[in-house]
Amino acid sequence: MPAGHGLRSRTRDLFARPFRKKGYIPLSTYLKTYKIGDYVDVKVNGAVHKGMPHKFYHGRTGRVWNVTKRAIGVEVNKQVGNRIIKKRIHVRVEHVQPSRCSEELRLRKVKNEQLKAEAKAKGEVISTKRQPEGPKPGFKVEGATLETVTPIPYDVVNDLKGGY
Amino acid sequence: MGRQPIGSPYVKAQKTRAYFKRFQVKFKRRREGKTDYRARTRLINQDKNKYNTPKYRLVARFTNKDVTAQIVHASIRGDIVLAAAYAHELPRYGLEVGLTNYAAAYCVGLLLARRVLKQLEMDTEYEGNVEATGEDYSVEPGETRRPFRCLLDVGLIKTTTGNRVFGVLKGALDGGLDIPHSDKRFAGFSKDSKQLDPEVHRKYIYGGHVAAYMRTLIEDEPEKYQSHFSEYIKRNIDPDNIEGLYKKVHAAIRADPEAKKSEKEPAKEHKR
């Protein structure tokens, strides 16, 4: 019999629960709130059968566009042929985690606001732009003795071991 | 495969190292046998489109000598208790004996409800059922604010008809809280007629079942009555004035439900 291409085909390992994490899922999953515009990661929880996304979306990150009673609408990019389509799926909250992709940006924003406020108070002008890593600075080598090395004339007799 | 040290017979160890490596522990509170997670997930789960609105539960727990009733809502950092009432506070309102019976449970529920409503400044709007009749009473929405809604959380007890947790529930309902319920499990509901007999329920709320037992003991086994109800006798509580006692307690609770902070001496400093 041929393999079949059902909805959950080839997901034996993908949807399996990790080792020693089977059974009840921790309640913090249900207590998290999601607002429209948040970034979320889609990660299927095999223990909950309702509201599972298709296996393509496992591991994708998208933005929330809708919030319903028990599920969240996520807008995910999918490449179809030669273009990328924004696909809107609905996923139960058990299969969704808040994404940390914009965490660094948010923290940096807060820090920059603070730096700018401080600079304004002092009256200086600062740039909060990130700079890429530059070349390593120059340094002096300590305790070096100079040894000049010159080539020595080629001496056939000495260099050929054991004669000709 | 592990073997016992030399000296014991040739026994194969049942719990090998491999067993422990694969063993998945249950959640801590499940191991302690204190939390039913199946019920808890269903009680806590709030609609996502209600965002951060708290979902309150009325937690009723019984120990051997005390009754605890709390209004709790869940958060990721831990559950937050809005208000709590205990049976050991009832002596303040005039009830010193029988702190874990149905009538006391009703008092605790009533105390908690009045306390919460006072805390939220809704107590004048939602008086609840002032005269406990044992009938099924549900709060009607008032003018300005909607009634305080919470869900009963029984914990691990078996929800049989006439259980004391439903005494707590009835007390809270009569106090003015909005709790979805049915009268199927109140004391006095008969399976045959599928109806709640409010007279029987009222008897339980006012300790009538205790009074009846006292009467039978006085007649048949006076020594047992003396030993069993010695604390009642010490306080001159007869089967006839039990109902009056509880009526006074209800009135005292409605008059001043606020929690009183207990004066605690600072902990003794121990010299190491």
Short mmCIF file of C-alpha atoms in Angstrom, two decimals:
data_model
loop_
_atom_site.label_atom_id
_atom_site.label_comp_id
_atom_site.label_asym_id
_atom_site.label_seq_id
_atom_site.Cartn_x
_atom_site.Cartn_y
_atom_site.Cartn_z
CA MET A 1 0.00 0.00 0.00
CA PRO A 2 1.31 3.47 -0.82
CA ALA A 3 2.36 5.82 1.96
CA GLY A 4 -0.49 8.33 1.89
CA HIS A 5 -0.29 12.09 2.22
CA GLY A 6 -2.80 12.82 4.96
CA LEU A 7 -2.84 15.91 7.08
CA ARG A 8 -0.50 14.56 9.71
CA SER A 9 1.58 12.36 7.48
CA ARG A 10 5.28 12.08 8.32
CA THR A 11 4.81 13.69 11.71
CA ARG A 12 5.64 10.69 13.89
CA ASP A 13 8.64 12.37 15.42
CA LEU A 14 7.76 15.99 14.73
CA PHE A 15 4.60 15.95 16.83
CA ALA A 16 5.91 13.60 19.48
CA ARG A 17 6.27 14.98 22.97
CA PRO A 18 9.85 15.29 24.19
CA PHE A 19 11.39 12.72 26.47
CA ARG A 20 9.93 12.80 29.98
CA LYS A 21 7.59 15.67 29.11
CA LYS A 22 4.49 13.67 28.34
CA GLY A 23 1.12 14.08 29.95
CA TYR A 24 -0.30 17.29 31.35
CA ILE A 25 0.97 20.48 29.86
CA PRO A 26 2.05 23.23 32.24
CA LEU A 27 -0.66 25.76 32.94
CA SER A 28 1.41 28.81 32.06
CA THR A 29 0.57 28.03 28.43
CA TYR A 30 -3.04 28.91 29.16
CA LEU A 31 -2.26 31.97 31.22
CA LYS A 32 -0.28 33.82 28.56
CA THR A 33 -2.08 36.62 26.77
CA TYR A 34 -1.53 37.53 23.14
CA LYS A 35 -2.30 40.85 21.53
CA ILE A 36 -2.77 41.59 17.86
CA GLY A 37 0.61 42.42 16.34
CA ASP A 38 2.68 40.24 18.67
CA TYR A 39 5.17 37.86 17.16
CA VAL A 40 4.61 34.22 18.01
CA ASP A 41 6.33 30.96 17.25
CA VAL A 42 4.17 28.06 16.13
CA LYS A 43 5.25 24.90 17.88
CA VAL A 44 2.85 21.98 17.82
CA ASN A 45 2.01 20.26 21.09
CA GLY A 46 1.16 16.69 20.20
CA ALA A 47 -0.76 16.17 23.42
CA VAL A 48 -3.54 18.52 22.31
CA HIS A 49 -5.30 17.31 19.21
CA LYS A 50 -7.60 20.24 18.59
CA GLY A 51 -6.52 23.34 16.74
CA MET A 52 -3.30 21.84 15.45
CA PRO A 53 -1.72 23.64 12.53
CA HIS A 54 -0.41 21.74 9.53
CA LYS A 55 3.11 20.39 9.94
CA PHE A 56 4.45 23.02 7.52
CA TYR A 57 3.89 25.73 10.11
CA HIS A 58 5.75 23.95 12.86
CA GLY A 59 8.70 26.17 13.70
CA ARG A 60 7.44 29.19 11.80
CA THR A 61 7.12 32.63 13.32
CA GLY A 62 4.33 34.99 12.45
CA ARG A 63 2.27 37.89 13.74
CA VAL A 64 -1.03 37.67 15.54
CA TRP A 65 -3.92 39.05 13.50
CA ASN A 66 -6.87 37.65 15.42
CA VAL A 67 -7.67 36.53 18.95
CA THR A 68 -10.63 34.26 19.61
CA LYS A 69 -11.87 32.39 22.64
CA ARG A 70 -9.33 29.57 22.67
CA ALA A 71 -7.21 30.20 19.60
CA ILE A 72 -5.04 32.76 17.93
CA GLY A 73 -4.89 33.79 14.32
CA VAL A 74 -1.29 33.88 13.07
CA GLU A 75 -0.11 35.31 9.78
CA VAL A 76 2.82 33.24 8.50
CA ASN A 77 4.90 33.59 5.32
CA LYS A 78 4.88 30.61 2.99
CA GLN A 79 6.81 30.27 -0.21
CA VAL A 80 4.58 28.94 -2.96
CA GLY A 81 6.43 28.50 -6.25
CA ASN A 82 8.10 31.77 -7.10
CA ARG A 83 6.45 34.02 -4.52
CA ILE A 84 5.84 34.29 -0.81
CA ILE A 85 2.28 34.35 0.37
CA LYS A 86 1.15 35.59 3.77
CA LYS A 87 -1.03 32.80 5.07
CA ARG A 88 -3.51 33.30 7.89
CA ILE A 89 -4.05 30.30 10.11
CA HIS A 90 -5.88 29.77 13.36
CA VAL A 91 -4.05 27.86 16.02
CA ARG A 92 -5.01 26.89 19.55
CA VAL A 93 -2.92 28.54 22.25
CA GLU A 94 -1.28 25.27 23.23
CA HIS A 95 0.57 25.25 19.93
CA VAL A 96 1.89 28.79 20.20
CA GLN A 97 4.71 30.40 22.12
CA PRO A 98 5.55 34.08 22.41
CA SER A 99 8.48 34.76 20.13
CA ARG A 100 11.70 36.22 21.37
CA CYS A 101 12.72 37.49 17.95
CA SER A 102 11.90 41.09 18.77
CA GLU A 103 13.00 40.88 22.39
CA GLU A 104 16.43 42.34 21.63
CA LEU A 105 14.85 45.21 19.75
CA ARG A 106 12.46 46.02 22.57
CA LEU A 107 15.19 46.01 25.19
CA ARG A 108 17.41 48.15 23.00
CA LYS A 109 14.59 50.62 22.47
CA VAL A 110 14.11 51.02 26.19
CA LYS A 111 17.82 51.44 26.80
CA ASN A 112 18.15 53.96 23.99
CA GLU A 113 15.28 56.03 25.31
CA GLN A 114 17.02 56.11 28.64
CA LEU A 115 20.40 57.07 27.12
CA LYS A 116 18.85 59.81 25.04
CA ALA A 117 17.04 61.21 28.04
CA GLU A 118 20.25 61.28 30.03
CA ALA A 119 22.15 62.94 27.18
CA LYS A 120 19.44 65.54 26.77
CA ALA A 121 19.65 66.35 30.44
CA LYS A 122 23.40 66.82 30.18
CA GLY A 123 23.09 68.65 26.89
CA GLU A 124 25.26 66.40 24.78
CA VAL A 125 24.52 64.80 21.46
CA ILE A 126 24.91 61.04 21.28
CA SER A 127 24.31 58.50 18.58
CA THR A 128 22.54 55.35 19.66
CA LYS A 129 23.18 53.56 16.39
CA ARG A 130 24.69 50.12 16.58
CA GLN A 131 28.11 49.90 15.01
CA PRO A 132 29.44 46.74 13.41
CA GLU A 133 32.53 45.19 14.93
CA GLY A 134 35.55 47.02 13.57
CA PRO A 135 39.07 45.74 13.03
CA LYS A 136 41.03 44.86 16.13
CA PRO A 137 42.99 47.81 17.59
CA GLY A 138 46.74 47.96 17.18
CA PHE A 139 48.93 46.97 20.10
CA LYS A 140 52.57 46.95 21.07
CA VAL A 141 54.22 43.65 21.73
CA GLU A 142 56.03 43.70 25.08
CA GLY A 143 59.39 42.20 25.87
CA ALA A 144 60.41 41.47 22.32
CA THR A 145 63.98 40.99 21.24
CA LEU A 146 64.79 41.61 17.64
CA GLU A 147 66.40 38.78 15.79
CA THR A 148 67.43 39.43 12.22
CA VAL A 149 67.28 36.36 10.08
CA THR A 150 69.20 36.15 6.77
CA PRO A 151 69.46 33.20 4.46
CA ILE A 152 72.76 31.24 4.71
CA PRO A 153 74.59 30.17 1.51
CA TYR A 154 73.65 26.71 0.36
CA ASP A 155 76.43 24.28 1.33
CA VAL A 156 76.11 21.06 -0.63
CA VAL A 157 78.48 19.02 1.55
CA ASN A 158 76.69 19.75 4.82
CA ASP A 159 73.07 19.73 3.72
CA LEU A 160 72.94 16.51 1.82
CA LYS A 161 72.92 13.91 4.57
CA GLY A 162 74.99 10.83 3.96
CA GLY A 163 76.70 12.07 0.89
CA TYR A 164 75.49 12.34 -2.70
CA MET B 1 20.85 -5.36 36.23
CA GLY B 2 21.68 -4.65 39.83
CA ARG B 3 22.08 -7.31 42.48
CA GLN B 4 21.71 -6.99 46.20
CA PRO B 5 24.92 -6.78 48.21
CA ILE B 6 26.38 -10.01 49.46
CA GLY B 7 24.48 -11.41 52.37
CA SER B 8 20.97 -11.37 50.88
CA PRO B 9 19.57 -14.03 48.59
CA TYR B 10 19.99 -13.80 44.85
CA VAL B 11 17.35 -11.13 44.13
CA LYS B 12 17.09 -9.08 40.98
CA ALA B 13 16.55 -5.41 41.87
CA GLN B 14 13.16 -4.24 40.64
CA LYS B 15 13.98 -0.57 40.18
CA THR B 16 17.08 -0.52 38.10
CA ARG B 17 19.11 2.49 37.14
CA ALA B 18 17.40 2.34 33.75
CA TYR B 19 14.01 2.64 35.43
CA PHE B 20 15.03 5.82 37.20
CA LYS B 21 16.54 7.26 34.06
CA ARG B 22 13.25 6.93 32.22
CA PHE B 23 10.96 7.87 35.09
CA GLN B 24 8.94 11.04 34.50
CA VAL B 25 7.82 12.67 37.71
CA LYS B 26 4.30 14.06 37.88
CA PHE B 27 3.83 17.71 38.69
CA LYS B 28 4.84 18.51 42.26
CA ARG B 29 1.37 19.23 43.53
CA ARG B 30 0.13 16.08 41.93
CA ARG B 31 2.82 14.11 43.70
CA GLU B 32 1.71 15.73 46.92
CA GLY B 33 -1.83 14.75 46.01
CA LYS B 34 -3.11 18.29 46.47
CA THR B 35 -4.08 19.52 43.02
CA ASP B 36 -6.31 18.03 40.36
CA TYR B 37 -4.76 19.46 37.21
CA ARG B 38 -7.54 18.32 34.95
CA ALA B 39 -9.99 20.43 36.91
CA ARG B 40 -7.50 23.25 37.34
CA THR B 41 -6.83 23.73 33.63
CA ARG B 42 -10.54 23.98 33.01
CA LEU B 43 -11.09 26.42 35.86
CA ILE B 44 -8.24 28.72 35.01
CA ASN B 45 -8.46 28.85 31.26
CA GLN B 46 -9.68 32.31 30.31
CA ASP B 47 -10.93 33.22 26.86
CA LYS B 48 -8.05 34.73 24.95
CA ASN B 49 -10.23 37.57 23.72
CA LYS B 50 -10.78 38.55 27.34
CA TYR B 51 -7.04 39.15 27.66
CA ASN B 52 -6.05 39.87 31.22
CA THR B 53 -9.46 39.73 32.85
CA PRO B 54 -9.06 37.61 35.98
CA LYS B 55 -11.16 34.50 36.34
CA TYR B 56 -11.97 34.11 40.01
CA ARG B 57 -12.55 30.83 41.75
CA LEU B 58 -14.09 30.19 45.13
CA VAL B 59 -11.76 27.67 46.71
CA ALA B 60 -13.33 25.63 49.52
CA ARG B 61 -11.09 23.26 51.41
CA PHE B 62 -11.68 21.30 54.59
CA THR B 63 -9.13 20.13 57.07
CA ASN B 64 -9.86 18.10 60.15
CA LYS B 65 -10.49 21.14 62.30
CA ASP B 66 -10.85 24.05 59.97
CA VAL B 67 -12.58 25.30 56.86
CA THR B 68 -10.76 27.51 54.35
CA ALA B 69 -12.59 29.56 51.75
CA GLN B 70 -10.67 31.84 49.38
CA ILE B 71 -11.33 33.87 46.27
CA VAL B 72 -8.34 33.24 44.05
CA HIS B 73 -7.29 34.10 40.55
CA ALA B 74 -4.38 32.59 38.67
CA SER B 75 -1.32 34.29 37.29
CA ILE B 76 1.94 33.05 35.86
CA ARG B 77 3.82 34.13 38.94
CA GLY B 78 1.43 32.27 41.20
CA ASP B 79 -2.19 32.40 42.25
CA ILE B 80 -3.33 35.62 43.89
CA VAL B 81 -5.82 35.51 46.74
CA LEU B 82 -8.32 38.35 46.73
CA ALA B 83 -9.93 37.50 50.06
CA ALA B 84 -10.00 34.57 52.45
CA ALA B 85 -12.18 33.39 55.31
CA TYR B 86 -11.48 30.64 57.80
CA ALA B 87 -13.61 28.75 60.30
CA HIS B 88 -11.18 29.65 63.05
CA GLU B 89 -12.34 33.28 62.65
CA LEU B 90 -15.90 32.35 63.61
CA PRO B 91 -15.33 32.63 67.38
CA ARG B 92 -15.09 36.37 66.69
CA TYR B 93 -18.72 36.28 65.56
CA GLY B 94 -19.96 34.12 68.39
CA LEU B 95 -19.54 30.57 67.10
CA GLU B 96 -17.01 28.60 69.09
CA VAL B 97 -17.92 24.96 68.61
CA GLY B 98 -18.70 22.77 65.65
CA LEU B 99 -16.38 24.70 63.33
CA THR B 100 -16.34 22.12 60.55
CA ASN B 101 -20.00 21.21 60.22
CA TYR B 102 -22.36 22.19 57.43
CA ALA B 103 -23.67 25.19 59.32
CA ALA B 104 -20.16 26.47 60.01
CA ALA B 105 -19.26 25.97 56.35
CA TYR B 106 -22.27 28.11 55.43
CA CYS B 107 -21.04 30.80 57.85
CA VAL B 108 -17.57 30.74 56.28
CA GLY B 109 -19.01 31.09 52.78
CA LEU B 110 -21.20 33.94 53.93
CA LEU B 111 -18.28 35.64 55.66
CA LEU B 112 -16.11 35.38 52.57
CA ALA B 113 -18.83 36.75 50.29
CA ARG B 114 -19.54 39.75 52.52
CA ARG B 115 -15.84 40.37 52.95
CA VAL B 116 -15.14 40.38 49.22
CA LEU B 117 -18.11 42.57 48.44
CA LYS B 118 -17.08 45.03 51.12
CA GLN B 119 -13.54 45.04 49.76
CA LEU B 120 -14.87 45.83 46.30
CA GLU B 121 -17.40 48.31 47.69
CA MET B 122 -20.34 46.38 46.32
CA ASP B 123 -21.78 45.26 49.63
CA THR B 124 -24.61 47.77 49.80
CA GLU B 125 -25.68 46.99 46.27
CA TYR B 126 -25.66 43.21 46.65
CA GLU B 127 -27.22 42.24 49.95
CA GLY B 128 -27.87 38.68 48.94
CA ASN B 129 -30.35 36.53 50.77
CA VAL B 130 -30.54 37.97 54.28
CA GLU B 131 -32.88 35.33 55.69
CA ALA B 132 -31.51 31.88 54.91
CA THR B 133 -34.47 29.83 53.76
CA GLY B 134 -32.66 26.95 52.07
CA GLU B 135 -34.27 27.72 48.75
CA ASP B 136 -32.21 28.11 45.64
CA TYR B 137 -31.18 31.77 45.44
CA SER B 138 -29.31 33.45 42.60
CA VAL B 139 -28.09 37.03 42.64
CA GLU B 140 -29.92 39.48 40.40
CA PRO B 141 -27.84 42.04 38.54
CA GLY B 142 -27.89 45.38 40.32
CA GLU B 143 -28.03 48.87 38.93
CA THR B 144 -24.47 50.05 38.54
CA ARG B 145 -22.15 47.06 38.60
CA ARG B 146 -22.57 43.48 37.55
CA PRO B 147 -22.42 40.96 40.39
CA PHE B 148 -19.09 39.45 41.39
CA ARG B 149 -18.70 36.21 39.50
CA CYS B 150 -16.57 33.28 40.55
CA LEU B 151 -16.49 29.53 40.02
CA LEU B 152 -16.57 26.93 42.75
CA ASP B 153 -13.35 24.97 43.10
CA VAL B 154 -13.95 21.89 45.22
CA GLY B 155 -10.46 20.39 44.98
CA LEU B 156 -10.30 16.68 45.43
CA ILE B 157 -13.48 15.90 47.34
CA LYS B 158 -16.25 13.70 46.06
CA THR B 159 -19.19 15.92 45.12
CA THR B 160 -21.96 13.97 46.82
CA THR B 161 -25.30 15.50 47.72
CA GLY B 162 -25.09 17.34 51.00
CA ASN B 163 -21.32 17.77 51.04
CA ARG B 164 -20.05 20.63 53.16
CA VAL B 165 -18.42 22.40 50.22
CA PHE B 166 -21.92 23.07 48.99
CA GLY B 167 -22.60 24.58 52.38
CA VAL B 168 -19.78 27.03 51.62
CA LEU B 169 -21.27 27.56 48.17
CA LYS B 170 -24.71 28.29 49.62
CA GLY B 171 -23.23 30.71 52.11
CA ALA B 172 -21.43 32.57 49.35
CA LEU B 173 -24.55 32.66 47.18
CA ASP B 174 -26.66 34.03 50.00
CA GLY B 175 -23.87 36.53 50.65
CA GLY B 176 -24.34 37.97 47.17
CA LEU B 177 -21.81 36.34 44.88
CA ASP B 178 -22.71 35.14 41.41
CA ILE B 179 -21.65 31.51 41.17
CA PRO B 180 -23.06 29.21 38.50
CA HIS B 181 -24.56 26.23 40.27
CA SER B 182 -27.46 23.85 40.42
CA ASP B 183 -29.37 22.76 43.50
CA LYS B 184 -28.79 19.09 42.74
CA ARG B 185 -26.05 18.71 45.33
CA PHE B 186 -27.46 20.72 48.19
CA ALA B 187 -28.45 18.87 51.36
CA GLY B 188 -32.13 18.08 50.98
CA PHE B 189 -32.19 17.29 47.30
CA SER B 190 -34.00 14.04 46.79
CA LYS B 191 -33.10 11.88 43.83
CA ASP B 192 -36.60 10.44 43.57
CA SER B 193 -38.52 13.63 43.27
CA LYS B 194 -35.60 15.43 41.57
CA GLN B 195 -36.31 18.48 43.69
CA LEU B 196 -34.61 20.35 46.47
CA ASP B 197 -36.58 20.32 49.70
CA PRO B 198 -35.81 23.79 51.08
CA GLU B 199 -37.01 22.80 54.56
CA VAL B 200 -34.34 20.13 54.89
CA HIS B 201 -31.68 22.42 53.49
CA ARG B 202 -32.68 25.14 55.91
CA LYS B 203 -32.39 22.65 58.74
CA TYR B 204 -28.80 21.89 57.78
CA ILE B 205 -27.90 25.56 57.42
CA TYR B 206 -29.03 26.21 60.99
CA GLY B 207 -27.44 23.09 62.40
CA GLY B 208 -30.72 21.25 62.67
CA HIS B 209 -29.05 17.94 61.92
CA VAL B 210 -26.67 18.47 64.83
CA ALA B 211 -29.58 19.36 67.08
CA ALA B 212 -31.46 16.23 66.07
CA TYR B 213 -28.45 14.06 66.92
CA MET B 214 -28.11 15.82 70.26
CA ARG B 215 -31.76 15.07 71.04
CA THR B 216 -31.44 11.37 70.21
CA LEU B 217 -28.30 11.10 72.33
CA ILE B 218 -29.89 12.82 75.32
CA GLU B 219 -32.71 10.28 75.19
CA ASP B 220 -30.77 7.11 74.48
CA GLU B 221 -27.17 7.58 75.63
CA PRO B 222 -26.77 10.49 78.01
CA GLU B 223 -23.15 9.61 78.89
CA LYS B 224 -22.14 9.67 75.26
CA TYR B 225 -23.96 12.99 74.93
CA GLN B 226 -21.93 14.36 77.82
CA SER B 227 -18.63 13.24 76.33
CA HIS B 228 -19.36 14.00 72.69
CA PHE B 229 -20.94 17.42 73.09
CA SER B 230 -19.05 18.48 76.19
CA GLU B 231 -17.93 21.76 74.61
CA TYR B 232 -21.50 22.57 73.61
CA ILE B 233 -22.72 21.86 77.14
CA LYS B 234 -19.95 24.02 78.58
CA ARG B 235 -21.28 26.93 76.57
CA ASN B 236 -24.92 26.18 77.36
CA ILE B 237 -25.83 25.28 73.80
CA ASP B 238 -28.89 23.04 73.84
CA PRO B 239 -30.54 21.46 70.84
CA ASP B 240 -33.21 24.13 71.03
CA ASN B 241 -31.08 27.23 70.92
CA ILE B 242 -28.71 26.05 68.14
CA GLU B 243 -30.80 27.76 65.48
CA GLY B 244 -30.87 31.01 67.39
CA LEU B 245 -27.09 30.83 67.80
CA TYR B 246 -26.51 30.54 64.07
CA LYS B 247 -28.97 33.33 63.32
CA LYS B 248 -26.95 35.60 65.59
CA VAL B 249 -23.72 34.54 63.92
CA HIS B 250 -25.13 35.34 60.47
CA ALA B 251 -26.21 38.77 61.65
CA ALA B 252 -22.81 39.43 63.25
CA ILE B 253 -21.08 38.42 60.04
CA ARG B 254 -23.20 40.77 57.96
CA ALA B 255 -22.56 43.58 60.41
CA ASP B 256 -18.74 43.45 60.28
CA PRO B 257 -17.20 41.10 57.75
CA GLU B 258 -13.82 42.80 57.57
CA ALA B 259 -10.75 40.71 58.23
CA LYS B 260 -8.86 41.59 61.33
CA LYS B 261 -5.11 41.37 61.26
CA SER B 262 -3.94 39.17 64.09
CA GLU B 263 -1.41 40.72 66.41
CA LYS B 264 1.72 38.65 66.19
CA GLU B 265 4.68 39.13 68.45
CA PRO B 266 7.92 39.57 66.57
CA ALA B 267 9.66 36.25 66.14
CA LYS B 268 11.93 35.38 68.98
CA GLU B 269 15.57 35.97 68.17
CA HIS B 270 17.51 32.79 68.68
CA LYS B 271 21.13 32.90 69.59
CA ARG B 272 23.00 30.61 67.29
#
